[in-house]
PDB file of C-alpha atoms in Angstrom:
ATOM      1  CA  UNK Y   1      10.258  -6.594  10.139  1.00 91.00           C
ATOM      2  CA  UNK Y   2       6.818  -6.459   8.772  1.00 92.00           C
ATOM      3  CA  UNK Y   3       4.959  -5.136  12.847  1.00 93.00           C
ATOM      4  CA  UNK Y   4       7.958  -2.632  13.227  1.00 96.00           C
ATOM      5  CA  UNK Y   5       7.055  -0.652   9.569  1.00 97.00           C
ATOM      6  CA  UNK Y   6       3.910  -1.426   9.388  1.00 97.00           C
ATOM      7  CA  UNK Y   7       3.570   1.380  13.030  1.00 97.00           C
ATOM      8  CA  UNK Y   8       6.109   3.505  11.610  1.00 98.00           C
ATOM      9  CA  UNK Y   9       4.254   3.672   7.892  1.00 98.00           C
ATOM     10  CA  UNK Y  10       0.464   3.475  10.189  1.00 98.00           C
ATOM     11  CA  UNK Y  11       1.924   6.295  11.827  1.00 98.00           C
ATOM     12  CA  UNK Y  12       2.988   8.122   9.405  1.00 98.00           C
ATOM     13  CA  UNK Y  13      -0.698   8.217   7.860  1.00 98.00           C
ATOM     14  CA  UNK Y  14      -1.908   9.142  11.062  1.00 97.00           C
ATOM     15  CA  UNK Y  15      -0.173  12.365  10.678  1.00 97.00           C
ATOM     16  CA  UNK Y  16      -0.880  12.851   6.964  1.00 98.00           C
ATOM     17  CA  UNK Y  17      -4.642  12.517   7.339  1.00 97.00           C
ATOM     18  CA  UNK Y  18      -4.568  14.891  11.112  1.00 96.00           C
ATOM     19  CA  UNK Y  19      -3.145  16.888   8.809  1.00 97.00           C
ATOM     20  CA  UNK Y  20      -5.036  16.830   5.498  1.00 96.00           C
ATOM     21  CA  UNK Y  21      -8.510  14.646   5.792  1.00 95.00           C
ATOM     22  CA  UNK Y  22     -10.027  13.686   3.545  1.00 95.00           C
ATOM     23  CA  UNK Y  23     -11.170  13.648  -0.257  1.00 92.00           C
ATOM     24  CA  UNK Y  24      -8.061  13.645  -2.448  1.00 96.00           C
ATOM     25  CA  UNK Y  25      -7.498  11.439  -4.950  1.00 96.00           C
ATOM     26  CA  UNK Y  26      -5.142   9.054  -4.089  1.00 95.00           C
ATOM     27  CA  UNK Y  27      -1.738   9.705  -5.548  1.00 96.00           C
ATOM     28  CA  UNK Y  28      -1.383  13.385  -3.907  1.00 97.00           C
ATOM     29  CA  UNK Y  29      -1.982  10.736  -0.846  1.00 98.00           C
ATOM     30  CA  UNK Y  30       0.824   8.411  -2.533  1.00 97.00           C
ATOM     31  CA  UNK Y  31       3.075  11.049  -3.805  1.00 98.00           C
ATOM     32  CA  UNK Y  32       2.861  12.373   0.727  1.00 98.00           C
ATOM     33  CA  UNK Y  33       3.048   9.590   2.131  1.00 98.00           C
ATOM     34  CA  UNK Y  34       6.586   8.529  -0.224  1.00 98.00           C
ATOM     35  CA  UNK Y  35       8.406  11.560   1.010  1.00 98.00           C
ATOM     36  CA  UNK Y  36       7.588  10.996   4.251  1.00 98.00           C
ATOM     37  CA  UNK Y  37       8.034   7.683   4.139  1.00 98.00           C
ATOM     38  CA  UNK Y  38      12.090   8.707   2.895  1.00 98.00           C
ATOM     39  CA  UNK Y  39      12.114  11.252   5.060  1.00 98.00           C
ATOM     40  CA  UNK Y  40      12.248   8.717   7.862  1.00 97.00           C
ATOM     41  CA  UNK Y  41      15.123   6.779   5.801  1.00 98.00           C
ATOM     42  CA  UNK Y  42      12.822   4.086   4.464  1.00 98.00           C
ATOM     43  CA  UNK Y  43      13.854   2.552   1.671  1.00 98.00           C
ATOM     44  CA  UNK Y  44      10.407   3.284  -1.004  1.00 98.00           C
ATOM     45  CA  UNK Y  45       9.211   2.171  -4.166  1.00 97.00           C
ATOM     46  CA  UNK Y  46       6.292   3.537  -5.860  1.00 97.00           C
ATOM     47  CA  UNK Y  47       4.815   2.370  -8.531  1.00 94.00           C
ATOM     48  CA  UNK Y  48       6.395  -0.651  -9.025  1.00 90.00           C
ATOM     49  CA  UNK Y  49       6.165  -2.884 -11.547  1.00 89.00           C
ATOM     50  CA  UNK Y  50       5.780  -5.940 -10.193  1.00 86.00           C
ATOM     51  CA  UNK Y  51       5.728  -8.964 -13.271  1.00 85.00           C
ATOM     52  CA  UNK Y  52       2.921 -11.953 -13.780  1.00 86.00           C
ATOM     53  CA  UNK Y  53       4.355 -15.393 -14.756  1.00 83.00           C
ATOM     54  CA  UNK Y  54       1.189 -16.734 -16.237  1.00 85.00           C
ATOM     55  CA  UNK Y  55       2.446 -20.704 -17.332  1.00 89.00           C
ATOM     56  CA  UNK Y  56       4.664 -20.087 -20.082  1.00 87.00           C
ATOM     57  CA  UNK Y  57       4.564 -16.462 -20.127  1.00 88.00           C
ATOM     58  CA  UNK Y  58       6.389 -14.143 -18.057  1.00 84.00           C
ATOM     59  CA  UNK Y  59       4.025 -10.490 -18.262  1.00 84.00           C
ATOM     60  CA  UNK Y  60       6.338  -8.216 -17.341  1.00 77.00           C
ATOM     61  CA  UNK Y  61       3.878  -5.548 -15.529  1.00 71.00           C
ATOM     62  CA  UNK Y  62       0.673  -7.834 -14.670  1.00 72.00           C
ATOM     63  CA  UNK Y  63      -0.110  -4.858 -12.290  1.00 86.00           C
ATOM     64  CA  UNK Y  64       1.656  -1.140  -9.809  1.00 91.00           C
ATOM     65  CA  UNK Y  65       2.722  -1.719  -6.682  1.00 93.00           C
ATOM     66  CA  UNK Y  66       1.249   2.195  -5.290  1.00 96.00           C
ATOM     67  CA  UNK Y  67       4.359   2.353  -2.749  1.00 98.00           C
ATOM     68  CA  UNK Y  68       6.297  -0.542  -0.886  1.00 98.00           C
ATOM     69  CA  UNK Y  69       8.270  -0.334   1.984  1.00 98.00           C
ATOM     70  CA  UNK Y  70      11.577  -1.826   2.862  1.00 98.00           C
ATOM     71  CA  UNK Y  71      11.447  -4.917   0.090  1.00 96.00           C
ATOM     72  CA  UNK Y  72       9.096  -5.541   3.697  1.00 97.00           C
ATOM     73  CA  UNK Y  73       5.211  -4.310   3.844  1.00 98.00           C
ATOM     74  CA  UNK Y  74       3.217  -2.937   0.260  1.00 98.00           C
ATOM     75  CA  UNK Y  75       0.961  -0.547   0.145  1.00 98.00           C
ATOM     76  CA  UNK Y  76      -2.287  -0.160  -1.706  1.00 97.00           C
ATOM     77  CA  UNK Y  77      -3.659   3.642  -1.456  1.00 97.00           C
ATOM     78  CA  UNK Y  78      -7.482   4.007  -1.844  1.00 97.00           C
ATOM     79  CA  UNK Y  79      -9.315   7.436  -1.163  1.00 96.00           C
ATOM     80  CA  UNK Y  80     -13.002   5.928  -1.562  1.00 96.00           C
ATOM     81  CA  UNK Y  81     -16.265   6.505  -0.214  1.00 94.00           C
ATOM     82  CA  UNK Y  82     -16.285   2.360   1.154  1.00 93.00           C
ATOM     83  CA  UNK Y  83     -13.641  -0.467   1.181  1.00 93.00           C
ATOM     84  CA  UNK Y  84     -15.099  -3.305  -1.177  1.00 94.00           C
ATOM     85  CA  UNK Y  85     -13.278  -6.911  -1.021  1.00 93.00           C
ATOM     86  CA  UNK Y  86     -12.151  -7.003  -4.646  1.00 94.00           C
ATOM     87  CA  UNK Y  87      -9.734  -4.325  -2.747  1.00 95.00           C
ATOM     88  CA  UNK Y  88      -9.128  -7.043  -0.111  1.00 95.00           C
ATOM     89  CA  UNK Y  89      -8.878  -9.553  -2.989  1.00 94.00           C
ATOM     90  CA  UNK Y  90      -6.775  -7.156  -4.828  1.00 92.00           C
ATOM     91  CA  UNK Y  91      -3.681  -7.135  -2.145  1.00 95.00           C
ATOM     92  CA  UNK Y  92      -4.095 -10.879  -1.387  1.00 94.00           C
ATOM     93  CA  UNK Y  93      -3.048 -11.461  -4.506  1.00 91.00           C
ATOM     94  CA  UNK Y  94      -0.329  -8.722  -5.161  1.00 92.00           C
ATOM     95  CA  UNK Y  95       0.815 -10.506  -2.033  1.00 95.00           C
ATOM     96  CA  UNK Y  96       0.681 -13.766  -3.852  1.00 92.00           C
ATOM     97  CA  UNK Y  97       2.073 -12.542  -7.008  1.00 89.00           C
ATOM     98  CA  UNK Y  98       5.314 -11.568  -4.818  1.00 91.00           C
ATOM     99  CA  UNK Y  99       5.621 -13.735  -2.794  1.00 93.00           C
ATOM    100  CA  UNK Y 100       5.734 -10.225   0.710  1.00 96.00           C
ATOM    101  CA  UNK Y 101       3.757 -11.812   3.889  1.00 96.00           C
ATOM    102  CA  UNK Y 102       1.953  -8.560   4.705  1.00 97.00           C
ATOM    103  CA  UNK Y 103       0.341  -5.743   2.276  1.00 98.00           C
ATOM    104  CA  UNK Y 104      -1.796  -2.203   3.811  1.00 98.00           C
ATOM    105  CA  UNK Y 105      -3.970  -0.782   1.683  1.00 98.00           C
ATOM    106  CA  UNK Y 106      -5.330   2.431   3.457  1.00 98.00           C
ATOM    107  CA  UNK Y 107      -8.779   4.540   2.187  1.00 97.00           C
ATOM    108  CA  UNK Y 108      -7.304   8.070   3.196  1.00 97.00           C
ATOM    109  CA  UNK Y 109     -11.188   9.230   3.034  1.00 97.00           C
ATOM    110  CA  UNK Y 110     -12.573   8.674   5.571  1.00 96.00           C
ATOM    111  CA  UNK Y 111     -13.306  10.293   8.914  1.00 94.00           C
ATOM    112  CA  UNK Y 112     -11.057   8.641  10.897  1.00 95.00           C
ATOM    113  CA  UNK Y 113      -8.007   7.322   9.394  1.00 95.00           C
ATOM    114  CA  UNK Y 114      -7.941   3.822  11.597  1.00 94.00           C
ATOM    115  CA  UNK Y 115     -11.442   2.845   9.949  1.00 95.00           C
ATOM    116  CA  UNK Y 116      -8.945   3.309   7.029  1.00 96.00           C
ATOM    117  CA  UNK Y 117      -6.064   1.008   8.170  1.00 97.00           C
ATOM    118  CA  UNK Y 118      -6.684  -3.053   6.561  1.00 97.00           C
ATOM    119  CA  UNK Y 119      -3.501  -4.656   7.777  1.00 97.00           C
ATOM    120  CA  UNK Y 120      -3.889  -8.030   4.883  1.00 97.00           C
ATOM    121  CA  UNK Y 121      -1.299 -11.010   5.145  1.00 96.00           C
ATOM    122  CA  UNK Y 122      -0.006 -13.495   2.934  1.00 91.00           C
ATOM    123  CA  UNK Y 123       1.380 -16.714   6.006  1.00 84.00           C
ATOM    124  CA  UNK Y 124       2.175 -14.255   7.880  1.00 70.00           C
TER     125      UNK Y 124
END
């Protein structure tokens, strides 16, 4: 399921990037990707609060996932000069906290979108 969804997400990102190119704010790409994926009939949650639990403390909103598709694939959107190792670690910890197995780190600020997509797995 995750790989099937990943294909749809990557293809959709490609089409968005071909039409708009790099250089817009992350929030713009997030809004458009959310719209395009929901138009394809997918269940997409946007800015989903994810709790963090530390011993007896539960923080109801430890972080917000940019997009979660079909409760299976987490998407973290960037529009930065370059993806840093900390961005990949961020997605991996999000996956661990949610129990999801696949995350896509998508940097729209690349000349070619294929160079801006990083698959991150958590026991997949």
